[in-house]
Tab-separated table of C-alpha atoms in Angstrom:
chain	number	residue	atom	x	y	z
A	172	MET	CA	25.805	-32.570	23.201
A	173	GLU	CA	23.643	-31.088	26.084
A	174	ARG	CA	22.108	-27.533	26.182
A	175	GLY	CA	20.481	-25.393	28.584
A	176	THR	CA	22.528	-26.962	31.519
A	177	THR	CA	22.990	-25.220	34.801
A	178	ARG	CA	26.729	-24.922	34.077
A	179	VAL	CA	26.295	-23.529	30.578
A	180	LYS	CA	23.576	-20.797	32.060
A	181	ARG	CA	25.545	-20.018	35.148
A	182	GLY	CA	28.732	-20.042	32.599
A	183	LEU	CA	27.469	-17.330	30.277
A	184	ALA	CA	27.106	-15.088	33.767
A	185	ASP	CA	30.581	-15.776	34.478
A	186	MET	CA	31.749	-14.632	31.353
A	187	LEU	CA	30.253	-11.062	32.023
A	188	LYS	CA	31.753	-10.581	35.206
A	189	GLY	CA	33.647	-7.416	35.725
A	190	GLY	CA	31.498	-5.820	33.067
A	191	VAL	CA	28.660	-3.600	32.476
A	192	ILE	CA	25.279	-4.261	31.178
A	193	MET	CA	23.349	-1.060	29.958
A	194	ASP	CA	19.702	-0.543	29.352
A	195	VAL	CA	18.899	0.465	25.929
A	196	VAL	CA	15.480	1.396	24.068
A	197	THR	CA	16.728	1.816	20.500
A	198	ALA	CA	19.381	-0.013	18.165
A	199	ASP	CA	21.562	3.189	18.064
A	200	GLN	CA	21.714	3.077	21.930
A	201	ALA	CA	22.693	-0.579	21.576
A	202	ARG	CA	25.479	0.412	19.225
A	203	ILE	CA	26.536	3.251	21.683
A	204	ALA	CA	26.660	0.741	24.420
A	205	GLU	CA	28.760	-1.874	22.584
A	206	GLU	CA	31.250	0.777	21.463
A	207	ALA	CA	31.653	2.142	24.718
A	208	GLY	CA	32.421	-1.519	25.835
A	209	ALA	CA	29.464	-2.746	27.544
A	210	VAL	CA	29.497	-6.425	28.043
A	211	ALA	CA	25.695	-7.054	27.163
A	212	VAL	CA	22.482	-4.455	26.572
A	213	MET	CA	19.302	-4.977	28.231
A	214	ALA	CA	16.427	-4.170	25.394
A	215	LEU	CA	13.507	-2.352	26.854
A	216	GLU	CA	10.719	-0.381	25.961
A	217	ARG	CA	11.207	2.398	28.132
A	218	VAL	CA	14.213	2.845	30.891
A	219	PRO	CA	13.205	3.035	34.435
A	220	ALA	CA	13.341	6.623	34.965
A	221	ASP	CA	10.735	6.817	32.163
A	222	ILE	CA	8.599	4.119	33.562
A	223	ARG	CA	8.465	5.772	36.960
A	224	ARG	CA	7.410	8.794	35.028
A	225	HIS	CA	4.893	6.939	32.523
A	226	GLY	CA	3.108	4.996	34.898
A	227	GLY	CA	0.683	2.236	34.039
A	228	VAL	CA	1.332	-1.141	33.584
A	229	ALA	CA	5.157	-1.988	32.507
A	230	ARG	CA	5.441	-5.022	30.532
A	231	MET	CA	7.864	-6.847	28.269
A	232	ALA	CA	9.196	-5.054	25.231
A	233	ASP	CA	7.909	-5.400	21.866
A	234	PRO	CA	9.520	-8.052	19.981
A	235	THR	CA	10.377	-5.931	16.980
A	236	LYS	CA	12.239	-3.805	19.181
A	237	ILE	CA	13.930	-6.825	20.430
A	238	GLU	CA	14.830	-8.134	17.369
A	239	GLU	CA	16.043	-4.839	16.095
A	240	ILE	CA	18.606	-4.440	19.127
A	241	LYS	CA	19.733	-8.206	18.381
A	242	ASP	CA	20.632	-7.295	15.008
A	243	ALA	CA	22.469	-3.992	15.771
A	244	VAL	CA	25.346	-5.553	18.037
A	245	SER	CA	27.359	-8.860	18.631
A	246	ILE	CA	27.520	-8.812	22.395
A	247	PRO	CA	24.604	-10.842	24.484
A	248	VAL	CA	20.918	-9.290	24.639
A	249	MET	CA	18.905	-9.620	27.555
A	250	ALA	CA	15.143	-8.480	28.094
A	251	LYS	CA	12.838	-8.130	30.945
A	252	VAL	CA	9.704	-10.240	31.856
A	253	ARG	CA	7.096	-9.372	34.796
A	254	ILE	CA	7.374	-11.425	37.940
A	255	GLY	CA	5.776	-14.751	37.321
A	256	HIS	CA	4.907	-14.198	33.680
A	257	PHE	CA	6.235	-17.340	32.253
A	258	LEU	CA	4.359	-16.548	28.861
A	259	GLU	CA	6.421	-13.571	28.320
A	260	ALA	CA	9.592	-15.552	29.138
A	261	GLN	CA	8.405	-18.276	26.588
A	262	VAL	CA	8.313	-15.631	24.198
A	263	LEU	CA	11.645	-14.152	25.031
A	264	GLN	CA	13.244	-17.678	24.730
A	265	ALA	CA	11.533	-18.003	21.313
A	266	LEU	CA	12.875	-14.792	20.040
A	267	GLY	CA	16.465	-16.164	21.249
A	268	VAL	CA	17.505	-13.426	23.671
A	269	ASP	CA	20.558	-14.413	25.649
A	270	PHE	CA	19.324	-13.856	29.175
A	271	ILE	CA	15.885	-13.075	30.812
A	272	ASP	CA	15.677	-10.783	33.629
A	273	GLU	CA	12.588	-11.408	35.854
A	274	SER	CA	12.421	-8.200	36.917
A	275	GLU	CA	10.561	-5.908	39.549
A	276	VAL	CA	11.071	-2.796	37.164
A	277	LEU	CA	7.868	-4.220	35.398
A	278	THR	CA	4.434	-4.328	36.885
A	279	PRO	CA	4.361	-7.986	38.440
A	280	ALA	CA	2.269	-10.710	36.717
A	281	ASP	CA	1.931	-12.633	39.893
A	282	GLU	CA	2.136	-11.577	43.420
A	283	GLU	CA	2.853	-15.006	44.771
A	284	HIS	CA	4.897	-17.245	42.402
A	285	HIS	CA	8.006	-16.387	40.346
A	286	VAL	CA	8.701	-18.018	37.069
A	287	ASP	CA	10.127	-21.790	37.372
A	288	LYS	CA	13.579	-20.921	35.732
A	289	TRP	CA	14.561	-24.690	35.344
A	290	ALA	CA	12.030	-25.155	32.864
A	291	PHE	CA	13.910	-22.847	30.368
A	292	THR	CA	17.235	-23.120	28.254
A	293	THR	CA	17.784	-19.301	28.506
A	294	PRO	CA	19.211	-18.209	31.721
A	295	PHE	CA	17.480	-16.069	33.762
A	296	VAL	CA	18.853	-13.213	36.258
A	297	CYS	CA	16.502	-12.035	39.187
A	298	GLY	CA	16.783	-9.108	41.946
A	299	ALA	CA	17.231	-9.600	45.510
A	300	ARG	CA	17.411	-7.535	48.518
A	301	ASP	CA	18.938	-10.046	51.033
A	302	LEU	CA	20.327	-13.571	51.064
A	303	GLY	CA	17.134	-15.343	51.651
A	304	GLU	CA	15.529	-13.595	48.449
A	305	ALA	CA	19.080	-14.574	46.622
A	306	LEU	CA	18.521	-18.150	47.547
A	307	ARG	CA	14.884	-18.509	46.693
A	308	ARG	CA	15.593	-17.106	43.205
A	309	ILE	CA	18.564	-19.592	42.895
A	310	GLY	CA	16.264	-22.267	44.144
A	311	GLU	CA	13.656	-21.641	41.461
A	312	GLY	CA	16.819	-21.798	38.740
A	313	ALA	CA	18.367	-18.231	38.351
A	314	ALA	CA	21.727	-18.655	36.944
A	315	MET	CA	22.547	-14.814	38.167
A	316	ILE	CA	21.504	-12.555	40.785
A	317	ARG	CA	21.685	-8.924	41.070
A	318	THR	CA	20.709	-6.472	43.583
A	319	LYS	CA	17.388	-4.870	43.161
A	320	GLY	CA	18.537	-1.359	44.367
A	321	GLU	CA	15.695	1.227	43.515
A	322	ALA	CA	15.732	1.677	39.622
A	323	GLY	CA	15.292	4.859	38.000
A	324	THR	CA	16.309	7.271	40.952
A	325	GLY	CA	19.755	7.518	40.207
A	326	ASN	CA	20.366	7.028	43.779
A	327	VAL	CA	22.781	4.308	44.851
A	328	VAL	CA	21.763	3.692	48.487
A	329	GLU	CA	19.356	1.195	47.905
A	330	ALA	CA	21.567	-1.249	45.945
A	331	VAL	CA	24.301	-0.576	48.579
A	332	ARG	CA	21.977	-1.734	51.415
A	333	HIS	CA	21.116	-4.584	49.313
A	334	MET	CA	24.649	-5.693	48.606
A	335	ARG	CA	25.999	-5.251	52.113
A	336	THR	CA	23.086	-7.237	53.497
A	337	VAL	CA	23.691	-10.058	51.275
A	338	THR	CA	27.278	-10.019	52.194
A	339	ARG	CA	26.633	-9.754	55.940
A	340	GLU	CA	24.488	-12.701	56.088
A	341	ILE	CA	26.881	-14.883	54.216
A	342	ARG	CA	29.642	-14.158	56.632
A	343	ARG	CA	27.115	-14.849	59.304
A	344	LEU	CA	26.467	-18.416	57.689
A	345	GLY	CA	30.119	-19.132	57.652
A	346	THR	CA	30.437	-18.651	61.616
A	347	LEU	CA	27.315	-21.291	61.980
A	348	GLY	CA	27.879	-24.846	63.033
A	349	PRO	CA	26.447	-27.707	60.947
A	350	GLU	CA	23.768	-28.055	63.635
A	351	GLU	CA	22.692	-24.322	63.146
A	352	LEU	CA	22.239	-24.105	59.463
A	353	MET	CA	18.387	-25.712	59.371
A	354	ALA	CA	17.734	-22.813	61.854
A	355	ALA	CA	19.332	-20.457	59.531
A	356	ALA	CA	17.571	-21.953	56.717
A	357	ARG	CA	14.177	-21.504	58.430
A	358	ASP	CA	15.152	-17.744	59.078
A	359	LEU	CA	16.340	-16.846	55.710
A	360	ARG	CA	13.364	-18.800	54.221
A	361	ALA	CA	15.680	-20.386	51.963
A	362	PRO	CA	16.407	-23.545	50.661
A	363	TYR	CA	18.580	-25.836	52.903
A	364	GLU	CA	20.919	-27.358	50.647
A	365	LEU	CA	21.670	-23.694	49.262
A	366	VAL	CA	22.224	-22.458	52.879
A	367	ALA	CA	24.792	-25.261	53.531
A	368	GLU	CA	26.565	-24.794	50.109
A	369	VAL	CA	26.859	-20.863	50.936
A	370	ALA	CA	28.086	-21.483	54.479
A	371	GLU	CA	31.073	-23.863	52.886
A	372	THR	CA	32.001	-21.705	50.265
A	373	GLY	CA	31.558	-18.174	51.592
A	374	ARG	CA	29.808	-17.180	48.311
A	375	LEU	CA	26.554	-17.423	46.402
A	376	PRO	CA	26.784	-20.153	43.884
A	377	VAL	CA	26.026	-17.732	40.992
A	378	VAL	CA	27.270	-14.202	39.890
A	379	ASN	CA	26.035	-11.427	41.734
A	380	PHE	CA	25.790	-7.971	39.926
A	381	ALA	CA	24.818	-4.465	41.114
A	382	ALA	CA	21.639	-2.813	39.867
A	383	GLY	CA	19.176	-0.102	40.739
A	384	GLY	CA	20.495	3.654	41.120
A	385	ILE	CA	23.911	3.737	39.601
A	386	ALA	CA	24.547	6.813	37.815
A	387	THR	CA	28.157	7.708	37.850
A	388	PRO	CA	31.576	5.972	37.511
A	389	ALA	CA	32.186	6.243	41.168
A	390	ASP	CA	28.982	4.482	42.058
A	391	ALA	CA	29.980	1.573	39.693
A	392	ALA	CA	33.277	1.653	41.437
A	393	LEU	CA	31.831	1.687	44.996
A	394	MET	CA	29.593	-1.488	44.068
A	395	MET	CA	32.498	-3.445	42.750
A	396	ALA	CA	34.388	-2.144	45.813
A	397	LEU	CA	31.546	-3.943	47.946
A	398	GLY	CA	32.168	-7.199	46.364
A	399	CYS	CA	29.719	-7.055	43.348
A	400	ASP	CA	30.599	-9.289	40.320
A	401	GLY	CA	29.712	-6.563	37.770
A	402	VAL	CA	27.258	-3.721	37.300
A	403	PHE	CA	23.841	-3.206	35.447
A	404	VAL	CA	23.207	0.443	34.553
A	405	GLY	CA	19.755	1.488	33.663
A	406	SER	CA	18.824	5.059	33.230
A	407	GLY	CA	22.083	6.134	34.385
A	408	ILE	CA	23.582	6.342	30.719
A	409	PHE	CA	20.880	7.598	28.452
A	410	LYS	CA	19.445	10.066	31.038
A	411	SER	CA	22.827	11.689	31.402
A	412	SER	CA	23.662	14.697	29.481
A	413	ASN	CA	26.560	12.845	27.452
A	414	PRO	CA	25.584	8.986	27.190
A	415	PRO	CA	28.940	7.949	25.166
A	416	ALA	CA	31.055	9.459	27.527
A	417	TYR	CA	28.981	8.527	30.469
A	418	ALA	CA	29.116	4.673	29.296
A	419	ARG	CA	32.736	4.691	28.622
A	420	ALA	CA	33.619	6.193	31.929
A	421	ILE	CA	31.392	3.628	33.688
A	422	VAL	CA	33.052	0.751	31.856
A	423	GLU	CA	36.420	1.884	32.652
A	424	ALA	CA	35.662	2.927	36.332
A	425	THR	CA	34.199	-0.799	36.804
A	426	THR	CA	37.213	-2.568	35.681
A	427	TYR	CA	39.631	0.064	37.313
A	428	TRP	CA	37.819	0.321	40.516
A	429	GLN	CA	40.693	-0.498	42.521
A	430	ASP	CA	42.595	2.593	41.062
A	431	PRO	CA	41.210	5.968	42.644
A	432	GLU	CA	43.538	7.613	40.035
A	433	VAL	CA	41.921	6.156	37.007
A	434	VAL	CA	38.157	6.573	38.488
A	435	ALA	CA	39.054	10.191	39.259
A	436	LYS	CA	40.356	10.615	35.376
A	437	VAL	CA	37.421	8.890	33.591
A	438	SER	CA	35.043	11.082	35.806
A	439	ARG	CA	36.280	14.416	34.615
A	440	GLY	CA	34.073	16.766	32.444
A	441	LEU	CA	31.201	14.190	31.952
A	442	GLY	CA	28.761	16.831	32.180
A	443	GLU	CA	25.393	16.310	34.038
A	444	ALA	CA	24.472	12.907	35.410
A	445	MET	CA	20.968	11.799	35.408
A	446	PRO	CA	18.966	13.760	37.797
A	447	GLY	CA	18.671	11.745	41.133
A	448	ILE	CA	15.538	11.257	43.478
A	449	GLU	CA	15.763	11.201	47.365
A	450	LEU	CA	14.188	8.044	48.557
A	451	GLU	CA	12.271	9.687	51.356
A	452	THR	CA	10.411	11.504	48.685
A	453	LEU	CA	8.968	8.454	47.198
A	454	ASP	CA	5.707	6.905	48.158
A	455	ASP	CA	5.801	3.338	49.205
A	456	SER	CA	3.581	2.538	46.361
A	457	ASP	CA	6.480	3.929	44.261
A	458	ARG	CA	8.981	1.627	45.349
A	459	LEU	CA	10.012	-1.033	42.889
A	460	ALA	CA	12.263	-3.244	45.154
A	461	VAL	CA	9.341	-4.389	47.653
A	462	ARG	CA	7.793	-6.400	44.353
A	463	GLY	CA	8.512	-9.757	44.532
A	464	TRP	CA	9.312	-11.831	47.902
B	1217	MET	CA	60.002	-23.193	40.490
B	1218	ARG	CA	56.498	-22.681	39.833
B	1219	PRO	CA	56.216	-20.661	36.564
B	1220	LYS	CA	54.345	-17.012	36.814
B	1221	VAL	CA	51.574	-16.872	34.776
B	1222	GLY	CA	49.259	-13.741	34.319
B	1223	VAL	CA	45.646	-13.385	33.716
B	1224	LEU	CA	44.507	-10.594	31.755
B	1225	ALA	CA	41.899	-9.216	34.123
B	1226	LEU	CA	40.356	-6.290	32.386
B	1227	GLN	CA	36.735	-8.196	32.448
B	1228	GLY	CA	35.754	-11.799	32.174
B	1229	ASP	CA	36.126	-15.074	33.990
B	1230	VAL	CA	39.166	-14.020	35.584
B	1231	ARG	CA	38.849	-15.945	38.974
B	1232	GLU	CA	38.249	-19.362	37.393
B	1233	HIS	CA	41.527	-19.158	35.453
B	1234	LEU	CA	43.442	-18.029	38.415
B	1235	ALA	CA	42.192	-21.162	40.407
B	1236	ALA	CA	42.862	-23.393	37.280
B	1237	LEU	CA	46.386	-22.013	36.898
B	1238	GLU	CA	47.091	-22.761	40.671
B	1239	ALA	CA	45.844	-26.270	40.205
B	1240	ALA	CA	47.900	-26.753	37.240
B	1241	GLY	CA	51.111	-25.890	38.984
B	1242	ALA	CA	51.269	-22.315	38.019
B	1243	GLU	CA	52.038	-19.284	40.402
B	1244	PRO	CA	49.136	-16.871	38.673
B	1245	ARG	CA	48.627	-13.251	39.050
B	1246	THR	CA	46.333	-10.733	37.530
B	1247	VAL	CA	47.386	-8.122	34.978
B	1248	ARG	CA	45.789	-4.808	34.545
B	1249	HIS	CA	48.734	-2.679	33.363
B	1250	ALA	CA	51.545	-2.880	31.115
B	1251	ASP	CA	54.003	-3.073	33.799
B	1252	ASP	CA	52.324	-6.105	35.532
B	1253	LEU	CA	53.643	-8.056	32.409
B	1254	ALA	CA	57.303	-7.913	33.424
B	1255	GLY	CA	58.640	-11.197	34.876
B	1256	LEU	CA	55.942	-13.126	33.205
B	1257	GLU	CA	56.556	-16.781	31.855
B	1258	GLY	CA	52.973	-17.065	30.110
B	1259	ILE	CA	49.478	-15.089	29.734
B	1260	VAL	CA	45.961	-16.527	29.781
B	1261	ILE	CA	43.503	-13.975	28.128
B	1262	PRO	CA	40.128	-15.176	29.627
B	1263	GLY	CA	36.624	-15.800	28.537
B	1264	GLY	CA	34.351	-12.712	28.346
B	1265	GLU	CA	33.538	-10.100	25.898
B	1266	SER	CA	36.201	-9.792	23.309
B	1267	THR	CA	34.982	-6.514	22.326
B	1268	THR	CA	34.925	-5.237	25.830
B	1269	ILE	CA	38.391	-6.667	26.783
B	1270	GLY	CA	40.018	-5.293	23.237
B	1271	LYS	CA	38.803	-1.732	23.756
B	1272	LEU	CA	40.025	-1.544	27.331
B	1273	ALA	CA	43.491	-2.831	26.520
B	1274	VAL	CA	43.592	-0.160	23.883
B	1275	ARG	CA	42.287	2.658	25.918
B	1276	PHE	CA	44.598	1.704	28.920
B	1277	GLY	CA	47.800	1.168	26.871
B	1278	LEU	CA	47.958	-2.464	27.441
B	1279	PHE	CA	47.492	-3.619	23.882
B	1280	ASP	CA	50.747	-3.088	22.116
B	1281	PRO	CA	53.013	-4.306	24.921
B	1282	LEU	CA	51.018	-7.288	25.162
B	1283	ARG	CA	51.166	-7.936	21.607
B	1284	ALA	CA	55.030	-7.345	21.721
B	1285	ALA	CA	55.644	-9.339	24.527
B	1286	ILE	CA	53.738	-12.454	22.917
B	1287	ALA	CA	55.298	-11.753	19.371
B	1288	GLY	CA	58.717	-11.983	21.492
B	1289	GLY	CA	57.936	-15.283	22.785
B	1290	LEU	CA	55.799	-14.938	26.093
B	1291	ALA	CA	53.773	-18.303	25.907
B	1292	ALA	CA	49.841	-17.362	25.565
B	1293	TYR	CA	46.406	-18.939	25.948
B	1294	GLY	CA	43.320	-17.638	25.105
B	1295	THR	CA	39.627	-19.149	26.011
B	1296	CYS	CA	36.552	-18.041	23.801
B	1297	ALA	CA	37.028	-14.393	23.651
B	1298	GLY	CA	40.663	-14.876	24.264
B	1299	MET	CA	40.596	-17.033	21.117
B	1300	ILE	CA	39.213	-14.143	19.185
B	1301	LEU	CA	41.527	-11.535	20.413
B	1302	LEU	CA	44.776	-13.722	19.826
B	1303	ALA	CA	43.622	-14.238	16.105
B	1304	VAL	CA	44.670	-12.156	12.822
B	1305	GLY	CA	41.084	-11.728	11.787
B	1306	VAL	CA	37.229	-12.633	12.571
B	1307	THR	CA	35.096	-13.079	9.698
B	1308	GLU	CA	32.686	-9.966	10.333
B	1309	GLY	CA	33.182	-6.688	12.284
B	1310	ASP	CA	35.853	-4.562	13.176
B	1311	GLN	CA	37.403	-4.790	16.585
B	1312	PRO	CA	41.006	-4.639	18.167
B	1313	LEU	CA	43.063	-7.885	17.783
B	1314	LEU	CA	46.431	-9.111	18.792
B	1315	GLY	CA	47.145	-10.928	15.460
B	1316	VAL	CA	49.575	-13.364	16.979
B	1317	LEU	CA	47.743	-16.455	15.937
B	1318	ASP	CA	47.310	-17.175	12.372
B	1319	VAL	CA	43.686	-17.990	12.282
B	1320	VAL	CA	40.611	-16.114	11.283
B	1321	VAL	CA	37.992	-16.654	14.094
B	1322	ARG	CA	34.130	-16.586	13.502
B	1323	ARG	CA	32.494	-15.019	16.493
B	1324	ASN	CA	29.273	-16.571	17.832
B	1325	ALA	CA	29.826	-19.435	15.553
B	1326	PHE	CA	27.725	-22.028	17.093
B	1327	GLY	CA	24.925	-19.706	17.674
B	1328	ARG	CA	23.324	-17.404	20.955
B	1329	GLN	CA	23.086	-18.458	24.421
B	1330	ASN	CA	20.298	-20.985	23.667
B	1331	GLU	CA	22.871	-22.790	21.727
B	1332	SER	CA	25.542	-23.197	24.063
B	1333	PHE	CA	26.638	-26.597	24.890
B	1334	GLU	CA	28.630	-28.848	26.924
B	1335	VAL	CA	30.268	-32.069	25.258
B	1336	ASP	CA	32.826	-34.736	25.603
B	1337	LEU	CA	35.513	-33.819	23.233
B	1338	ASP	CA	38.831	-35.556	21.930
B	1339	VAL	CA	41.551	-33.565	22.114
B	1340	ASP	CA	45.176	-34.328	20.518
B	1341	GLY	CA	47.508	-35.235	23.324
B	1342	LEU	CA	45.000	-36.291	26.164
B	1343	ASP	CA	44.227	-39.943	26.455
B	1344	THR	CA	40.630	-39.584	27.354
B	1345	PRO	CA	38.006	-37.155	26.243
B	1346	PHE	CA	37.807	-33.370	27.861
B	1347	HIS	CA	34.392	-32.332	29.044
B	1348	ALA	CA	34.258	-28.866	27.092
B	1349	VAL	CA	31.676	-26.181	27.720
B	1350	PHE	CA	30.975	-23.864	24.900
B	1351	ILE	CA	29.257	-20.851	25.751
B	1352	ARG	CA	28.229	-18.445	22.520
B	1353	ALA	CA	31.373	-19.992	21.241
B	1354	PRO	CA	33.670	-19.073	18.235
B	1355	TRP	CA	35.336	-21.517	15.931
B	1356	VAL	CA	38.410	-21.258	13.465
B	1357	ALA	CA	36.997	-20.635	10.335
B	1358	LYS	CA	40.665	-20.388	8.443
B	1359	ALA	CA	43.535	-21.494	9.834
B	1360	GLY	CA	47.370	-20.912	8.525
B	1361	GLU	CA	49.761	-23.549	7.855
B	1362	ASP	CA	51.738	-23.540	10.833
B	1363	VAL	CA	48.566	-23.954	12.982
B	1364	GLU	CA	47.983	-27.273	14.483
B	1365	VAL	CA	44.529	-28.199	14.970
B	1366	LEU	CA	44.228	-30.177	18.573
B	1367	ALA	CA	40.487	-30.465	18.524
B	1368	THR	CA	37.067	-30.066	16.219
B	1369	VAL	CA	33.159	-29.954	16.896
B	1370	GLY	CA	31.658	-31.123	13.141
B	1371	ASP	CA	34.381	-29.975	10.735
B	1372	HIS	CA	35.092	-26.723	12.631
B	1373	PRO	CA	38.447	-26.574	14.725
B	1374	VAL	CA	37.853	-25.281	18.194
B	1375	MET	CA	41.298	-25.675	19.832
B	1376	VAL	CA	44.504	-24.856	18.087
B	1377	ARG	CA	48.374	-24.057	18.656
B	1378	GLN	CA	50.919	-22.407	16.852
B	1379	GLY	CA	54.262	-22.606	18.482
B	1380	HIS	CA	53.916	-20.929	22.029
B	1381	VAL	CA	50.340	-19.633	21.338
B	1382	LEU	CA	47.321	-22.040	22.478
B	1383	ALA	CA	43.555	-21.067	22.242
B	1384	SER	CA	40.496	-22.952	22.792
B	1385	ALA	CA	36.937	-22.045	21.914
B	1386	PHE	CA	35.670	-23.944	25.299
B	1387	HIS	CA	36.254	-22.832	29.177
B	1388	PRO	CA	38.675	-25.456	30.451
B	1389	GLU	CA	38.350	-23.022	33.526
B	1390	LEU	CA	34.904	-23.849	34.122
B	1391	THR	CA	35.382	-27.380	34.954
B	1392	ASP	CA	37.753	-29.185	37.458
B	1393	ASP	CA	39.913	-30.874	34.685
B	1394	PRO	CA	43.342	-29.398	34.923
B	1395	ARG	CA	44.647	-31.074	32.131
B	1396	ILE	CA	44.773	-28.452	29.394
B	1397	HIS	CA	46.039	-25.799	31.805
B	1398	ARG	CA	48.691	-28.281	32.753
B	1399	LEU	CA	49.424	-28.516	28.753
B	1400	PHE	CA	49.777	-24.470	28.787
B	1401	VAL	CA	51.823	-24.231	32.054
B	1402	GLU	CA	54.277	-26.786	30.144
B	1403	MET	CA	54.378	-24.481	27.278
B	1404	THR	CA	55.834	-21.714	29.549
B	1405	GLY	CA	58.912	-23.784	30.518
């Protein structure tokens, strides 16, 4: 009997496909998420929009909070660690969370190195802006990838950019001959074996979700139409005027993204979405997606 | 003729089941609406989150037609979440269940993700062990008299069959071994 294998780690990500993973900060919010049909919850101290407003150093959530949320729901519970903070990751593994998000939303602990994710039984998800970044994280052992987007803005533009970039780069690899793959690996700054694998299969070797700025059912459906396997929603649910309704509508739009009639129906009468932020108004120092490499 | 087998495609590892069914000699298709059930000879309920799949099936009017179709003889196979949805009961909690397989299932019975595992498993009817992948897997806590147990881990049934309904707590769709999907495709005949 083998635990913590690559197959078992990537397999849990496979089971989340077509689903919505919701940021929650209390056990009550976790129950609302589960009731709405979330496939997993992300246990946090503060949602990204509040992390932006609050400033200071953002860290792993208090273990008490994570335990309360674990006890409140039957679906998988994820939690975030700072980039490179392998000690926070060891704590989350000891707490028995189901997935660890090594996240740019928290303040990075190491500007050069990410966590060696092969060393863990618990699977990891990491953010990526392009194919090279995704393959570097997979090379370090990530079992799932998500777009970085720009968390806490309610603005989907960066998630769209990141997903389109990954897709375009995967397509391009498929057009290359075998003798061109080493140069492609050099240009992408990615492990050759993974570049060769993607060139052959035409897809990432792990599940790829959308994250960062998804605020409405139509945003979620858009990301599915662009080829994402599922959706993370951070501030979009509990910063809206009617969280249970938003949560449910986003779940339904993620499943029925191919049916605009369904997306139209579930989008009706939801009340106010979370307030959004124009990206041009953000200082470079306030952009989270540039954290990590 | 390749039998037409649907995969309930509301959430979960649908793509892997479609590929496994194709490899096992079926003609797979996705099922998202009640009218997608027409003309099917079998239905697979994939791995995923049973609460999510169940709620969506209820909200979009698939739940009752699906239950009626299986009760009326449509062959069904559920993996993991699919096993839970086919069951008549779960040991904890309250969620929509199809109730077409006379078992009570314990969800996440082996534990959380850190306890997920793979193992070579003896399965009744297969000559050699099957490499089985268990992910936050359930087990059968109580099985009715008409339920045949095909595989166990410890004392716990992890693969069962009752007439035209098959269920496993593990995920044959995550490996390249088509034997269990082939067994199911034969059941559709």
